[in-house]
Amino acid sequence: MTNPSTRSVTYKRLWKLLIDKDLQKQDLRHMTGLSGATIAKLGRDENVTTTVLVKICQALNCDIADICEVVPNEQENAQ
């Protein structure tokens, strides 16, 4: 079993979805009421609360799997 600490979340799916819907990060901010700091955290693939993810899913009418995924850390790939 893989150590959970060797996994991280990526939001690449969110950015692709925004492109597909012809939206920008600022549009997402206005649709969700999220702060610029939270959008920046998403851009750096940092942890955010599930409340944030639910707000995004509601605004974009999608499922959580449409905006993020759990992937192995780069360190694990190098081994």
Tab-separated table of N, CA, C and O in Angstrom:
chain	number	residue	atom	x	y	z
A	1	MET	N	0.840	-1.183	0.000
A	1	MET	CA	0.000	0.000	0.000
A	1	MET	C	0.888	1.250	0.000
A	1	MET	O	1.868	1.327	0.709
A	2	THR	N	0.507	2.230	-0.790
A	2	THR	CA	1.273	3.465	-0.887
A	2	THR	C	1.017	4.342	0.325
A	2	THR	O	-0.104	4.473	0.791
A	3	ASN	N	2.078	4.934	0.831
A	3	ASN	CA	1.977	5.853	1.956
A	3	ASN	C	1.145	7.068	1.531
A	3	ASN	O	1.468	7.711	0.535
A	4	PRO	N	0.096	7.423	2.270
A	4	PRO	CA	-0.748	8.555	1.881
A	4	PRO	C	0.017	9.865	1.762
A	4	PRO	O	-0.380	10.741	1.014
A	5	SER	N	1.106	10.015	2.496
A	5	SER	CA	1.862	11.265	2.425
A	5	SER	C	2.620	11.401	1.111
A	5	SER	O	3.168	12.447	0.823
A	6	THR	N	2.659	10.342	0.311
A	6	THR	CA	3.326	10.427	-0.979
A	6	THR	C	2.333	10.757	-2.093
A	6	THR	O	2.634	10.607	-3.260
A	7	ARG	N	1.179	11.201	-1.725
A	7	ARG	CA	0.133	11.586	-2.667
A	7	ARG	C	-0.206	13.059	-2.470
A	7	ARG	O	-0.074	13.600	-1.381
A	8	SER	N	-0.646	13.681	-3.525
A	8	SER	CA	-1.090	15.066	-3.419
A	8	SER	C	-2.261	15.285	-4.368
A	8	SER	O	-2.562	14.451	-5.208
A	9	VAL	N	-2.888	16.423	-4.222
A	9	VAL	CA	-4.039	16.770	-5.051
A	9	VAL	C	-3.597	17.751	-6.122
A	9	VAL	O	-2.807	18.664	-5.861
A	10	THR	N	-4.109	17.561	-7.331
A	10	THR	CA	-3.872	18.515	-8.400
A	10	THR	C	-5.218	19.022	-8.897
A	10	THR	O	-6.208	18.280	-8.906
A	11	TYR	N	-5.254	20.280	-9.280
A	11	TYR	CA	-6.479	20.906	-9.761
A	11	TYR	C	-6.415	21.185	-11.259
A	11	TYR	O	-7.140	22.041	-11.776
A	12	LYS	N	-5.587	20.452	-11.977
A	12	LYS	CA	-5.471	20.637	-13.431
A	12	LYS	C	-6.812	20.458	-14.122
A	12	LYS	O	-7.119	21.154	-15.096
A	13	ARG	N	-7.615	19.538	-13.614
A	13	ARG	CA	-8.941	19.320	-14.205
A	13	ARG	C	-9.820	20.564	-14.076
A	13	ARG	O	-10.616	20.862	-14.970
A	14	LEU	N	-9.683	21.281	-12.978
A	14	LEU	CA	-10.447	22.520	-12.798
A	14	LEU	C	-10.063	23.534	-13.865
A	14	LEU	O	-10.928	24.149	-14.497
A	15	TRP	N	-8.771	23.715	-14.087
A	15	TRP	CA	-8.322	24.717	-15.062
A	15	TRP	C	-8.751	24.331	-16.474
A	15	TRP	O	-9.120	25.200	-17.270
A	16	LYS	N	-8.717	23.043	-16.787
A	16	LYS	CA	-9.183	22.585	-18.102
A	16	LYS	C	-10.684	22.826	-18.252
A	16	LYS	O	-11.144	23.282	-19.296
A	17	LEU	N	-11.434	22.557	-17.185
A	17	LEU	CA	-12.875	22.778	-17.213
A	17	LEU	C	-13.194	24.257	-17.429
A	17	LEU	O	-14.099	24.599	-18.199
A	18	LEU	N	-12.450	25.132	-16.773
A	18	LEU	CA	-12.664	26.568	-16.969
A	18	LEU	C	-12.411	26.950	-18.424
A	18	LEU	O	-13.178	27.720	-19.016
A	19	ILE	N	-11.356	26.402	-19.015
A	19	ILE	CA	-11.059	26.680	-20.423
A	19	ILE	C	-12.201	26.183	-21.303
A	19	ILE	O	-12.662	26.893	-22.204
A	20	ASP	N	-12.656	24.959	-21.038
A	20	ASP	CA	-13.751	24.377	-21.831
A	20	ASP	C	-15.023	25.219	-21.736
A	20	ASP	O	-15.805	25.285	-22.683
A	21	LYS	N	-15.251	25.843	-20.582
A	21	LYS	CA	-16.443	26.669	-20.378
A	21	LYS	C	-16.179	28.138	-20.733
A	21	LYS	O	-17.040	28.995	-20.513
A	22	ASP	N	-14.994	28.430	-21.270
A	22	ASP	CA	-14.601	29.783	-21.655
A	22	ASP	C	-14.685	30.744	-20.469
A	22	ASP	O	-15.221	31.846	-20.571
A	23	LEU	N	-14.171	30.284	-19.321
A	23	LEU	CA	-14.149	31.086	-18.102
A	23	LEU	C	-12.716	31.321	-17.653
A	23	LEU	O	-11.826	30.538	-17.985
A	24	GLN	N	-12.512	32.384	-16.887
A	24	GLN	CA	-11.209	32.676	-16.320
A	24	GLN	C	-11.284	32.551	-14.801
A	24	GLN	O	-12.359	32.442	-14.217
A	25	LYS	N	-10.126	32.599	-14.155
A	25	LYS	CA	-10.073	32.484	-12.702
A	25	LYS	C	-10.909	33.572	-12.031
A	25	LYS	O	-11.561	33.321	-11.013
A	26	GLN	N	-10.890	34.764	-12.585
A	26	GLN	CA	-11.681	35.861	-12.012
A	26	GLN	C	-13.176	35.552	-12.092
A	26	GLN	O	-13.928	35.890	-11.188
A	27	ASP	N	-13.595	34.916	-13.184
A	27	ASP	CA	-14.997	34.510	-13.309
A	27	ASP	C	-15.355	33.518	-12.206
A	27	ASP	O	-16.417	33.618	-11.588
A	28	LEU	N	-14.452	32.577	-11.959
A	28	LEU	CA	-14.673	31.589	-10.907
A	28	LEU	C	-14.793	32.277	-9.545
A	28	LEU	O	-15.653	31.930	-8.745
A	29	ARG	N	-13.942	33.248	-9.312
A	29	ARG	CA	-14.005	34.019	-8.049
A	29	ARG	C	-15.368	34.653	-7.855
A	29	ARG	O	-15.962	34.566	-6.793
A	30	HIS	N	-15.863	35.279	-8.902
A	30	HIS	CA	-17.151	35.967	-8.797
A	30	HIS	C	-18.306	34.979	-8.668
A	30	HIS	O	-19.268	35.245	-7.945
A	31	MET	N	-18.216	33.856	-9.335
A	31	MET	CA	-19.281	32.846	-9.288
A	31	MET	C	-19.377	32.168	-7.918
A	31	MET	O	-20.453	31.760	-7.499
A	32	THR	N	-18.239	32.051	-7.238
A	32	THR	CA	-18.192	31.289	-5.984
A	32	THR	C	-18.082	32.163	-4.739
A	32	THR	O	-18.363	31.692	-3.638
A	33	GLY	N	-17.627	33.391	-4.901
A	33	GLY	CA	-17.394	34.249	-3.744
A	33	GLY	C	-16.101	33.917	-3.019
A	33	GLY	O	-15.873	34.381	-1.907
A	34	LEU	N	-15.243	33.118	-3.652
A	34	LEU	CA	-13.968	32.753	-3.036
A	34	LEU	C	-12.996	33.919	-3.108
A	34	LEU	O	-13.064	34.751	-4.005
A	35	SER	N	-12.060	33.947	-2.186
A	35	SER	CA	-11.058	35.013	-2.164
A	35	SER	C	-9.975	34.744	-3.206
A	35	SER	O	-9.793	33.616	-3.675
A	36	GLY	N	-9.250	35.792	-3.531
A	36	GLY	CA	-8.125	35.654	-4.442
A	36	GLY	C	-7.059	34.724	-3.878
A	36	GLY	O	-6.411	33.983	-4.613
A	37	ALA	N	-6.912	34.747	-2.554
A	37	ALA	CA	-5.921	33.885	-1.903
A	37	ALA	C	-6.293	32.402	-2.082
A	37	ALA	O	-5.416	31.561	-2.311
A	38	THR	N	-7.574	32.095	-2.004
A	38	THR	CA	-8.005	30.707	-2.190
A	38	THR	C	-7.796	30.264	-3.627
A	38	THR	O	-7.325	29.151	-3.875
A	39	ILE	N	-8.096	31.135	-4.573
A	39	ILE	CA	-7.861	30.809	-5.986
A	39	ILE	C	-6.369	30.598	-6.219
A	39	ILE	O	-5.960	29.680	-6.950
A	40	ALA	N	-5.535	31.404	-5.578
A	40	ALA	CA	-4.081	31.249	-5.704
A	40	ALA	C	-3.628	29.910	-5.128
A	40	ALA	O	-2.759	29.246	-5.701
A	41	LYS	N	-4.209	29.488	-3.992
A	41	LYS	CA	-3.869	28.189	-3.405
A	41	LYS	C	-4.211	27.064	-4.378
A	41	LYS	O	-3.444	26.112	-4.532
A	42	LEU	N	-5.356	27.173	-5.027
A	42	LEU	CA	-5.742	26.173	-6.023
A	42	LEU	C	-4.721	26.151	-7.170
A	42	LEU	O	-4.350	25.093	-7.656
A	43	GLY	N	-4.275	27.324	-7.572
A	43	GLY	CA	-3.297	27.430	-8.657
A	43	GLY	C	-1.958	26.803	-8.308
A	43	GLY	O	-1.215	26.374	-9.194
A	44	ARG	N	-1.655	26.734	-7.012
A	44	ARG	CA	-0.402	26.119	-6.563
A	44	ARG	C	-0.617	24.677	-6.090
A	44	ARG	O	0.280	24.083	-5.490
A	45	ASP	N	-1.795	24.120	-6.361
A	45	ASP	CA	-2.148	22.755	-5.941
A	45	ASP	C	-1.985	22.563	-4.437
A	45	ASP	O	-1.576	21.506	-3.970
A	46	GLU	N	-2.326	23.591	-3.668
A	46	GLU	CA	-2.278	23.499	-2.212
A	46	GLU	C	-3.615	23.002	-1.685
A	46	GLU	O	-4.630	23.026	-2.389
A	47	ASN	N	-3.631	22.576	-0.435
A	47	ASN	CA	-4.854	22.070	0.176
A	47	ASN	C	-5.864	23.193	0.393
A	47	ASN	O	-5.494	24.291	0.798
A	48	VAL	N	-7.120	22.878	0.107
A	48	VAL	CA	-8.235	23.765	0.409
A	48	VAL	C	-9.314	22.919	1.087
A	48	VAL	O	-9.267	21.693	1.048
A	49	THR	N	-10.274	23.562	1.701
A	49	THR	CA	-11.315	22.822	2.405
A	49	THR	C	-12.301	22.200	1.420
A	49	THR	O	-12.421	22.632	0.267
A	50	THR	N	-13.022	21.216	1.920
A	50	THR	CA	-14.053	20.608	1.083
A	50	THR	C	-15.173	21.613	0.807
A	50	THR	O	-15.817	21.534	-0.246
A	51	THR	N	-15.371	22.553	1.700
A	51	THR	CA	-16.371	23.602	1.469
A	51	THR	C	-16.037	24.380	0.197
A	51	THR	O	-16.922	24.688	-0.607
A	52	VAL	N	-14.770	24.684	0.004
A	52	VAL	CA	-14.324	25.386	-1.200
A	52	VAL	C	-14.614	24.535	-2.430
A	52	VAL	O	-15.155	25.025	-3.430
A	53	LEU	N	-14.282	23.262	-2.359
A	53	LEU	CA	-14.499	22.381	-3.505
A	53	LEU	C	-15.977	22.252	-3.834
A	53	LEU	O	-16.369	22.248	-5.006
A	54	VAL	N	-16.819	22.185	-2.815
A	54	VAL	CA	-18.270	22.087	-3.028
A	54	VAL	C	-18.801	23.372	-3.681
A	54	VAL	O	-19.618	23.306	-4.605
A	55	LYS	N	-18.321	24.532	-3.243
A	55	LYS	CA	-18.740	25.796	-3.853
A	55	LYS	C	-18.400	25.823	-5.337
A	55	LYS	O	-19.199	26.266	-6.161
A	56	ILE	N	-17.202	25.343	-5.670
A	56	ILE	CA	-16.782	25.314	-7.070
A	56	ILE	C	-17.674	24.362	-7.868
A	56	ILE	O	-18.140	24.699	-8.959
A	57	CYS	N	-17.927	23.186	-7.308
A	57	CYS	CA	-18.778	22.208	-7.993
A	57	CYS	C	-20.188	22.753	-8.216
A	57	CYS	O	-20.767	22.558	-9.287
A	58	GLN	N	-20.730	23.442	-7.229
A	58	GLN	CA	-22.065	24.029	-7.381
A	58	GLN	C	-22.067	25.102	-8.466
A	58	GLN	O	-22.975	25.156	-9.294
A	59	ALA	N	-21.055	25.946	-8.474
A	59	ALA	CA	-20.991	27.037	-9.446
A	59	ALA	C	-20.815	26.515	-10.873
A	59	ALA	O	-21.380	27.071	-11.819
A	60	LEU	N	-20.031	25.456	-11.025
A	60	LEU	CA	-19.753	24.918	-12.362
A	60	LEU	C	-20.664	23.751	-12.732
A	60	LEU	O	-20.527	23.193	-13.818
A	61	ASN	N	-21.567	23.385	-11.806
A	61	ASN	CA	-22.495	22.278	-12.040
A	61	ASN	C	-21.735	21.009	-12.448
A	61	ASN	O	-21.960	20.441	-13.520
A	62	CYS	N	-20.810	20.603	-11.578
A	62	CYS	CA	-19.984	19.438	-11.870
A	62	CYS	C	-19.752	18.623	-10.602
A	62	CYS	O	-20.194	19.000	-9.526
A	63	ASP	N	-19.050	17.531	-10.740
A	63	ASP	CA	-18.705	16.656	-9.623
A	63	ASP	C	-17.275	16.955	-9.187
A	63	ASP	O	-16.470	17.463	-9.980
A	64	ILE	N	-16.950	16.591	-7.971
A	64	ILE	CA	-15.609	16.869	-7.442
A	64	ILE	C	-14.509	16.216	-8.292
A	64	ILE	O	-13.432	16.781	-8.462
A	65	ALA	N	-14.787	15.059	-8.860
A	65	ALA	CA	-13.795	14.388	-9.706
A	65	ALA	C	-13.533	15.155	-11.004
A	65	ALA	O	-12.528	14.920	-11.671
A	66	ASP	N	-14.430	16.087	-11.353
A	66	ASP	CA	-14.244	16.904	-12.553
A	66	ASP	C	-13.263	18.046	-12.329
A	66	ASP	O	-12.811	18.670	-13.296
A	67	ILE	N	-12.941	18.337	-11.051
A	67	ILE	CA	-12.079	19.498	-10.777
A	67	ILE	C	-10.756	19.152	-10.095
A	67	ILE	O	-9.872	19.998	-10.021
A	68	CYS	N	-10.621	17.937	-9.575
A	68	CYS	CA	-9.362	17.584	-8.924
A	68	CYS	C	-9.125	16.080	-8.992
A	68	CYS	O	-10.039	15.312	-9.281
A	69	GLU	N	-7.891	15.707	-8.745
A	69	GLU	CA	-7.545	14.292	-8.650
A	69	GLU	C	-6.347	14.129	-7.728
A	69	GLU	O	-5.559	15.050	-7.546
A	70	VAL	N	-6.245	12.947	-7.146
A	70	VAL	CA	-5.129	12.610	-6.271
A	70	VAL	C	-4.083	11.904	-7.123
A	70	VAL	O	-4.400	10.956	-7.840
A	71	VAL	N	-2.856	12.387	-7.047
A	71	VAL	CA	-1.766	11.853	-7.856
A	71	VAL	C	-0.539	11.578	-6.986
A	71	VAL	O	-0.389	12.187	-5.924
A	72	PRO	N	0.345	10.696	-7.433
A	72	PRO	CA	1.594	10.485	-6.686
A	72	PRO	C	2.437	11.758	-6.703
A	72	PRO	O	2.420	12.518	-7.671
A	73	ASN	N	3.158	11.986	-5.611
A	73	ASN	CA	4.086	13.118	-5.564
A	73	ASN	C	5.213	12.888	-6.554
A	73	ASN	O	5.536	11.762	-6.905
A	74	GLU	N	5.854	13.964	-6.952
A	74	GLU	CA	6.974	13.881	-7.882
A	74	GLU	C	8.117	13.065	-7.287
A	74	GLU	O	8.819	12.348	-8.001
A	75	GLN	N	8.307	13.134	-5.964
A	75	GLN	CA	9.378	12.374	-5.304
A	75	GLN	C	9.175	10.888	-5.531
A	75	GLN	O	10.131	10.155	-5.759
A	76	GLU	N	7.934	10.434	-5.450
A	76	GLU	CA	7.650	9.022	-5.642
A	76	GLU	C	7.953	8.590	-7.075
A	76	GLU	O	8.451	7.511	-7.326
A	77	ASN	N	7.674	9.466	-8.039
A	77	ASN	CA	7.931	9.154	-9.447
A	77	ASN	C	9.413	9.014	-9.718
A	77	ASN	O	9.817	8.282	-10.596
A	78	ALA	N	10.243	9.747	-8.976
A	78	ALA	CA	11.685	9.733	-9.210
A	78	ALA	C	12.338	8.456	-8.702
A	78	ALA	O	13.442	8.112	-9.091
A	79	GLN	N	11.664	7.720	-7.817
A	79	GLN	CA	12.255	6.524	-7.228
A	79	GLN	C	12.042	5.320	-8.092
A	79	GLN	O	11.227	5.154	-8.861
